[in-house]
Backbone as JSON Lines, residues from 0, in Angstrom:
{"i":0,"aa":"M","n":[-12.17,49.47,71.77],"ca":[-13.12,49.99,70.52],"c":[-13.66,48.98,69.93]}
{"i":1,"aa":"R","n":[-15.03,48.57,69.5],"ca":[-15.02,47.56,68.68],"c":[-15.74,48.3,67.05]}
{"i":2,"aa":"V","n":[-14.8,47.45,66.22],"ca":[-15.28,48.08,64.65],"c":[-16.28,46.96,64.02]}
{"i":3,"aa":"S","n":[-17.46,47.66,63.67],"ca":[-18.33,46.73,63.15],"c":[-18.32,46.15,61.85]}
{"i":4,"aa":"G","n":[-19.09,45.09,61.65],"ca":[-19.16,44.21,60.42],"c":[-18.34,44.38,59.49]}
{"i":5,"aa":"A","n":[-19.13,45.34,58.36],"ca":[-18.76,45.66,56.97],"c":[-17.01,46.56,57.01]}
{"i":6,"aa":"L","n":[-17.17,47.14,57.96],"ca":[-15.87,48.01,58.04],"c":[-14.62,47.17,58.74]}
{"i":7,"aa":"G","n":[-14.92,46.13,59.62],"ca":[-14.0,45.17,59.98],"c":[-13.65,44.32,58.77]}
{"i":8,"aa":"L","n":[-14.4,43.78,58.15],"ca":[-14.05,42.96,57.42],"c":[-13.31,43.89,56.14]}
{"i":9,"aa":"T","n":[-13.64,45.06,55.73],"ca":[-13.18,45.42,54.65],"c":[-11.41,46.03,55.09]}
{"i":10,"aa":"G","n":[-11.49,46.69,56.35],"ca":[-10.07,46.54,57.0],"c":[-9.36,45.71,56.76]}
{"i":11,"aa":"A","n":[-9.88,44.4,57.34],"ca":[-8.89,43.15,57.54],"c":[-8.63,42.78,56.11]}
{"i":12,"aa":"G","n":[-9.57,42.89,54.9],"ca":[-9.24,42.44,53.76],"c":[-8.1,43.38,53.2]}
{"i":13,"aa":"M","n":[-8.28,44.51,53.39],"ca":[-7.0,45.48,53.09],"c":[-5.97,45.34,53.59]}
{"i":14,"aa":"L","n":[-5.92,44.97,54.7],"ca":[-4.82,44.42,55.62],"c":[-4.12,43.05,54.91]}
{"i":15,"aa":"M","n":[-4.88,42.05,54.37],"ca":[-4.65,40.79,53.73],"c":[-4.04,41.17,52.59]}
{"i":16,"aa":"C","n":[-4.5,41.95,51.7],"ca":[-4.2,42.53,50.42],"c":[-2.87,43.12,50.29]}
{"i":17,"aa":"T","n":[-2.7,43.9,51.14],"ca":[-1.6,44.36,51.46],"c":[-0.32,43.4,51.67]}
{"i":18,"aa":"L","n":[-0.89,42.76,52.59],"ca":[0.52,41.54,53.06],"c":[0.78,40.63,52.06]}
{"i":19,"aa":"L","n":[-0.44,40.51,51.47],"ca":[0.11,39.13,50.29],"c":[0.43,39.49,48.98]}
{"i":20,"aa":"T","n":[-0.29,40.94,48.52],"ca":[0.27,41.34,47.04],"c":[0.71,42.42,47.14]}
{"i":21,"aa":"G","n":[0.6,43.32,48.0],"ca":[0.92,44.67,47.83],"c":[0.08,45.69,46.98]}
{"i":22,"aa":"C","n":[-1.36,45.16,47.15],"ca":[-2.59,45.68,46.35],"c":[-1.84,47.25,45.81]}
{"i":23,"aa":"G","n":[-2.25,47.24,44.3],"ca":[-2.09,48.57,43.74],"c":[-0.65,48.74,43.81]}
{"i":24,"aa":"T","n":[0.24,47.95,43.76],"ca":[1.64,48.17,43.71],"c":[2.28,47.35,42.47]}
{"i":25,"aa":"G","n":[3.39,47.69,42.15],"ca":[4.07,46.91,41.3],"c":[5.67,46.15,41.83]}
{"i":26,"aa":"G","n":[6.52,45.72,41.22],"ca":[7.73,45.55,41.76],"c":[8.71,45.23,40.75]}
{"i":27,"aa":"E","n":[9.65,45.01,41.3],"ca":[10.83,44.54,40.11],"c":[11.71,43.39,40.82]}
{"i":28,"aa":"A","n":[12.48,42.85,39.84],"ca":[13.09,41.71,40.16],"c":[14.59,41.76,39.22]}
{"i":29,"aa":"Q","n":[15.75,40.88,39.79],"ca":[16.42,40.64,38.93],"c":[16.92,39.1,39.32]}
{"i":30,"aa":"F","n":[17.45,38.18,38.26],"ca":[17.7,36.99,38.38],"c":[19.05,36.69,37.61]}
{"i":31,"aa":"A","n":[20.04,36.13,38.28],"ca":[21.14,35.92,37.66],"c":[20.94,34.77,36.32]}
{"i":32,"aa":"D","n":[20.17,33.59,36.32],"ca":[19.54,32.79,35.51],"c":[18.4,32.31,35.78]}
{"i":33,"aa":"V","n":[17.94,31.42,34.59],"ca":[16.89,30.88,34.86],"c":[16.48,29.93,36.07]}
{"i":34,"aa":"A","n":[17.94,29.19,36.27],"ca":[17.61,28.32,37.47],"c":[17.25,29.19,38.79]}
{"i":35,"aa":"A","n":[18.02,30.33,38.55],"ca":[17.43,31.12,40.27],"c":[16.15,31.78,39.96]}
{"i":36,"aa":"A","n":[15.74,31.93,38.82],"ca":[14.29,32.62,38.89],"c":[13.6,31.12,39.09]}
{"i":37,"aa":"R","n":[13.51,30.08,38.57],"ca":[12.76,28.89,39.07],"c":[12.8,28.66,40.5]}
{"i":38,"aa":"A","n":[14.21,28.49,40.95],"ca":[14.33,28.22,42.51],"c":[13.78,29.4,43.45]}
{"i":39,"aa":"A","n":[13.5,30.27,42.7],"ca":[12.74,31.42,43.62],"c":[11.04,31.2,43.8]}
{"i":40,"aa":"G","n":[10.71,30.24,43.01],"ca":[9.49,29.83,43.04],"c":[8.46,31.05,42.67]}
{"i":41,"aa":"G","n":[7.25,31.2,43.56],"ca":[6.12,32.13,42.79],"c":[6.7,33.79,42.99]}
{"i":42,"aa":"G","n":[5.8,34.78,43.25],"ca":[6.0,36.06,43.37],"c":[6.79,36.46,42.3]}
{"i":43,"aa":"P","n":[7.71,37.08,42.55],"ca":[8.39,37.9,41.62],"c":[8.86,36.63,40.47]}
{"i":44,"aa":"A","n":[8.9,35.85,40.84],"ca":[9.73,34.5,39.6],"c":[8.54,34.43,38.89]}
{"i":45,"aa":"S","n":[7.29,34.52,39.08],"ca":[6.02,34.12,38.42],"c":[6.04,35.03,37.21]}
{"i":46,"aa":"W","n":[6.33,35.98,37.26],"ca":[6.55,37.06,36.13],"c":[7.77,37.16,34.85]}
{"i":47,"aa":"V","n":[8.29,35.96,35.16],"ca":[9.46,35.45,33.94],"c":[8.59,34.08,33.56]}
{"i":48,"aa":"P","n":[8.35,34.3,32.27],"ca":[7.58,33.46,31.62],"c":[8.25,31.92,31.2]}
{"i":49,"aa":"D","n":[7.62,30.97,31.19],"ca":[8.08,29.23,30.79],"c":[9.22,29.55,29.74]}
{"i":50,"aa":"W","n":[8.74,30.24,28.68],"ca":[9.43,30.38,27.29],"c":[10.68,31.1,27.46]}
{"i":51,"aa":"V","n":[11.09,31.39,28.43],"ca":[12.44,32.09,28.68],"c":[13.49,30.86,28.96]}
{"i":52,"aa":"P","n":[14.59,30.73,27.63],"ca":[15.09,29.46,27.71],"c":[16.1,29.42,28.86]}
{"i":53,"aa":"D","n":[16.43,27.88,29.05],"ca":[17.02,27.7,30.06],"c":[18.69,28.31,30.32]}
{"i":54,"aa":"G","n":[18.96,28.7,29.15],"ca":[20.26,29.49,29.08],"c":[20.37,30.85,29.38]}
{"i":55,"aa":"A","n":[19.06,31.44,29.89],"ca":[19.07,32.91,29.89],"c":[19.63,33.42,31.07]}
{"i":56,"aa":"A","n":[20.37,34.53,31.09],"ca":[21.01,35.24,32.0],"c":[20.7,36.55,32.46]}
{"i":57,"aa":"D","n":[21.0,37.27,33.24],"ca":[20.85,38.52,33.77],"c":[19.47,38.87,33.49]}
{"i":58,"aa":"I","n":[18.27,38.26,33.95],"ca":[17.09,38.34,33.79],"c":[16.29,39.4,34.59]}
{"i":59,"aa":"R","n":[15.73,40.41,34.11],"ca":[15.24,41.51,34.96],"c":[13.91,41.73,34.47]}
{"i":60,"aa":"V","n":[12.9,41.84,35.53],"ca":[11.57,41.72,35.32],"c":[10.76,43.1,36.28]}
{"i":61,"aa":"R","n":[9.97,43.71,35.65],"ca":[9.15,44.83,36.46],"c":[7.84,44.45,35.8]}
{"i":62,"aa":"W","n":[6.7,44.77,37.2],"ca":[5.52,44.65,36.8],"c":[4.58,45.82,37.44]}
{"i":63,"aa":"D","n":[3.29,45.78,36.91],"ca":[2.48,46.53,37.98],"c":[1.32,46.03,38.08]}
{"i":64,"aa":"L","n":[0.81,45.62,39.21],"ca":[-0.27,44.72,39.43],"c":[-1.78,45.47,39.1]}
{"i":65,"aa":"D","n":[-2.03,46.75,39.13],"ca":[-2.88,47.4,38.7],"c":[-3.61,47.07,37.39]}
{"i":66,"aa":"S","n":[-2.34,47.73,36.49],"ca":[-2.61,47.11,34.97],"c":[-2.27,45.84,34.25]}
{"i":67,"aa":"N","n":[-1.71,45.09,35.29],"ca":[-1.12,43.76,34.99],"c":[-0.13,43.85,33.47]}
{"i":68,"aa":"D","n":[0.83,45.12,33.55],"ca":[1.5,45.22,32.77],"c":[2.86,44.77,33.19]}
{"i":69,"aa":"S","n":[3.91,44.34,32.29],"ca":[5.01,44.08,32.55],"c":[6.12,44.16,31.45]}
{"i":70,"aa":"I","n":[7.53,44.14,31.97],"ca":[8.6,44.24,30.93],"c":[9.32,43.19,31.38]}
{"i":71,"aa":"L","n":[10.0,42.59,30.64],"ca":[11.16,41.65,30.77],"c":[12.2,41.95,29.96]}
{"i":72,"aa":"R","n":[13.53,41.66,30.52],"ca":[14.6,41.43,29.38],"c":[15.47,40.54,30.09]}
{"i":73,"aa":"F","n":[16.19,39.8,29.22],"ca":[16.9,38.66,29.47],"c":[18.05,38.75,28.41]}
{"i":74,"aa":"R","n":[19.49,38.12,28.69],"ca":[20.45,37.99,27.68],"c":[20.54,36.44,27.33]}
{"i":75,"aa":"H","n":[20.84,36.04,26.19],"ca":[20.97,34.41,25.88],"c":[22.07,34.15,24.99]}
{"i":76,"aa":"T","n":[22.52,33.07,25.02],"ca":[23.63,32.8,23.75],"c":[23.25,31.75,22.93]}
{"i":77,"aa":"G","n":[23.61,31.99,21.43],"ca":[23.25,31.04,20.79],"c":[21.82,31.75,19.93]}
{"i":78,"aa":"A","n":[21.54,30.89,19.22],"ca":[20.17,31.33,18.67],"c":[18.95,30.67,18.99]}
{"i":79,"aa":"W","n":[18.03,32.13,19.41],"ca":[17.19,31.94,20.23],"c":[15.65,32.04,19.35]}
{"i":80,"aa":"Q","n":[14.88,31.58,19.43],"ca":[13.47,31.72,18.74],"c":[12.51,31.97,19.54]}
{"i":81,"aa":"P","n":[11.56,32.72,19.27],"ca":[10.47,33.17,20.52],"c":[9.48,32.12,20.33]}
{"i":82,"aa":"P","n":[8.39,31.95,21.05],"ca":[7.56,30.99,21.05],"c":[6.49,30.88,20.06]}
{"i":83,"aa":"T","n":[6.18,29.44,19.5],"ca":[5.55,29.38,18.17],"c":[4.24,30.41,18.07]}
{"i":84,"aa":"A","n":[3.63,30.73,19.45],"ca":[2.49,31.57,19.34],"c":[2.68,32.95,18.83]}
{"i":85,"aa":"C","n":[4.13,33.52,18.42],"ca":[4.48,34.85,18.1],"c":[4.65,34.95,16.89]}
{"i":86,"aa":"T","n":[4.51,35.68,16.07],"ca":[4.62,36.17,14.86],"c":[5.27,37.46,14.48]}
{"i":87,"aa":"A","n":[6.21,37.33,13.27],"ca":[6.95,38.62,13.28],"c":[5.97,39.92,12.94]}
{"i":88,"aa":"T","n":[6.5,41.12,13.08],"ca":[5.51,42.35,12.97],"c":[6.81,43.47,12.57]}
{"i":89,"aa":"T","n":[5.98,44.46,12.26],"ca":[6.86,45.77,12.11],"c":[6.52,46.83,13.14]}
{"i":90,"aa":"A","n":[5.79,46.86,14.09],"ca":[5.34,47.96,14.79],"c":[4.68,47.15,15.96]}
{"i":91,"aa":"P","n":[5.31,46.78,16.96],"ca":[4.52,45.96,17.97],"c":[4.04,46.91,19.13]}
{"i":92,"aa":"G","n":[4.45,48.41,18.76],"ca":[3.79,49.49,20.12],"c":[5.01,49.18,21.25]}
{"i":93,"aa":"G","n":[4.72,50.38,21.94],"ca":[5.97,50.71,22.89],"c":[5.14,49.8,24.65]}
{"i":94,"aa":"A","n":[6.57,49.69,25.47],"ca":[6.0,49.22,26.62],"c":[5.29,50.53,27.56]}
{"i":95,"aa":"A","n":[4.32,49.96,28.16],"ca":[3.7,50.88,29.27],"c":[4.5,51.22,30.52]}
{"i":96,"aa":"L","n":[5.46,50.45,30.93],"ca":[6.4,50.69,31.81],"c":[7.77,50.77,31.36]}
{"i":97,"aa":"T","n":[8.65,51.52,32.15],"ca":[9.97,52.05,32.41],"c":[10.71,51.55,33.46]}
{"i":98,"aa":"A","n":[11.99,51.56,33.5],"ca":[12.81,51.18,34.63],"c":[14.18,51.61,34.21]}
{"i":99,"aa":"S","n":[15.07,51.66,35.07],"ca":[16.3,51.98,34.79],"c":[17.15,51.09,33.87]}
{"i":100,"aa":"W","n":[16.78,49.9,33.84],"ca":[17.53,48.9,33.1],"c":[16.77,48.49,31.48]}
{"i":101,"aa":"W","n":[15.75,49.54,31.57],"ca":[14.73,49.56,30.0],"c":[15.4,50.73,29.3]}
{"i":102,"aa":"P","n":[15.9,50.66,28.24],"ca":[16.55,51.59,27.43],"c":[14.98,52.43,26.61]}
{"i":103,"aa":"A","n":[15.36,53.66,26.91],"ca":[14.26,54.71,26.21],"c":[13.84,54.43,24.85]}
{"i":104,"aa":"Q","n":[15.02,53.73,24.16],"ca":[14.66,53.3,23.03],"c":[15.15,52.08,22.69]}
{"i":105,"aa":"L","n":[14.51,51.08,22.22],"ca":[14.8,49.68,22.46],"c":[16.05,49.69,21.08]}
{"i":106,"aa":"P","n":[16.75,48.87,21.27],"ca":[17.75,48.73,20.29],"c":[17.35,47.96,19.07]}
{"i":107,"aa":"D","n":[17.89,48.23,17.79],"ca":[17.54,47.77,16.68],"c":[17.27,46.05,16.87]}
{"i":108,"aa":"G","n":[16.28,45.43,16.29],"ca":[16.06,43.97,16.17],"c":[15.02,43.39,15.41]}
{"i":109,"aa":"T","n":[14.67,42.37,15.68],"ca":[13.45,41.93,15.49],"c":[12.49,41.58,16.07]}
{"i":110,"aa":"D","n":[11.04,42.43,15.54],"ca":[10.07,42.27,16.37],"c":[8.84,41.26,16.09]}
{"i":111,"aa":"Y","n":[8.32,41.04,17.33],"ca":[7.24,39.94,17.28],"c":[6.27,40.39,18.11]}
{"i":112,"aa":"T","n":[4.79,39.69,17.87],"ca":[3.65,39.83,18.35],"c":[3.44,38.58,19.09]}
{"i":113,"aa":"C","n":[2.83,38.27,20.4],"ca":[2.35,36.79,20.67],"c":[1.03,37.08,21.08]}
{"i":114,"aa":"A","n":[-0.23,36.36,20.48],"ca":[-1.26,36.53,21.0],"c":[-1.51,35.72,22.14]}
{"i":115,"aa":"Q","n":[-0.87,34.7,22.8],"ca":[-0.89,33.7,23.58],"c":[-1.09,34.48,24.92]}
{"i":116,"aa":"Q","n":[-0.46,35.55,24.87],"ca":[-0.39,36.33,26.3],"c":[-1.21,37.66,26.82]}
{"i":117,"aa":"P","n":[-1.26,38.74,25.97],"ca":[-0.66,39.33,25.06],"c":[0.58,40.07,25.03]}
{"i":118,"aa":"M","n":[1.32,39.96,24.27],"ca":[2.88,40.76,24.64],"c":[3.52,40.84,22.99]}
{"i":119,"aa":"A","n":[4.6,41.67,23.27],"ca":[5.61,41.91,22.01],"c":[6.74,41.56,22.64]}
{"i":120,"aa":"L","n":[7.64,41.32,21.6],"ca":[9.1,40.95,21.7],"c":[9.98,41.66,20.86]}
{"i":121,"aa":"R","n":[11.45,41.62,21.45],"ca":[12.41,42.5,20.26],"c":[13.64,41.54,20.72]}
{"i":122,"aa":"I","n":[13.98,41.03,19.64],"ca":[15.56,40.2,19.75],"c":[16.52,41.52,19.17]}
{"i":123,"aa":"A","n":[17.44,41.73,20.09],"ca":[18.06,42.43,19.41],"c":[19.63,41.84,20.05]}
{"i":124,"aa":"G","n":[20.51,41.2,19.11],"ca":[21.66,40.67,19.63],"c":[21.48,39.48,20.35]}
{"i":125,"aa":"D","n":[22.08,39.3,21.62],"ca":[22.06,38.74,22.58],"c":[21.05,39.12,23.7]}
{"i":126,"aa":"A","n":[20.22,40.33,23.34],"ca":[19.13,40.54,24.33],"c":[17.53,40.35,23.57]}
{"i":127,"aa":"V","n":[16.69,40.03,24.76],"ca":[15.42,39.94,24.21],"c":[14.72,40.71,25.26]}
{"i":128,"aa":"Y","n":[13.96,41.62,24.56],"ca":[13.04,42.54,25.22],"c":[11.62,41.98,25.17]}
{"i":129,"aa":"A","n":[10.62,41.74,26.18],"ca":[9.6,41.58,26.01],"c":[8.6,42.45,26.74]}
{"i":130,"aa":"W","n":[7.47,42.87,26.44],"ca":[6.59,43.77,27.19],"c":[4.82,43.42,26.79]}
{"i":131,"aa":"S","n":[4.21,43.55,27.78],"ca":[2.79,43.21,27.73],"c":[2.06,44.69,26.7]}
{"i":132,"aa":"T","n":[0.99,44.11,26.24],"ca":[0.36,44.93,24.88],"c":[-0.98,44.84,25.42]}
{"i":133,"aa":"R","n":[-1.97,45.5,24.58],"ca":[-3.16,45.85,25.08],"c":[-4.05,45.66,23.71]}
């Protein structure tokens, strides 16, 4: 059976989209540390921003390709400061995504919004939570 032009291209496009990106799907990844995330290269590792410090560990990220939403959590040692494009705030809004490792209510901490990406951060002890905002 022969498939005609537009339908054939649409079908092939859908197959490629599904194979390459998962179209309409999201994902989740965990990395032991920044070195592991950087060694993994693109794909899930691309959701770990460059500003995550070299000493970060237990990195978890979840994303949704349809909405371009993401959540990220990592642990750090020592004093960590958010990117310079972030400013302290009191009510950054909540994350659109959830995950088994993302608390229903974030622990108390210091909140920031970052215009550069747009995202929000909460630093709570040795944990940093980051999520996309709109």
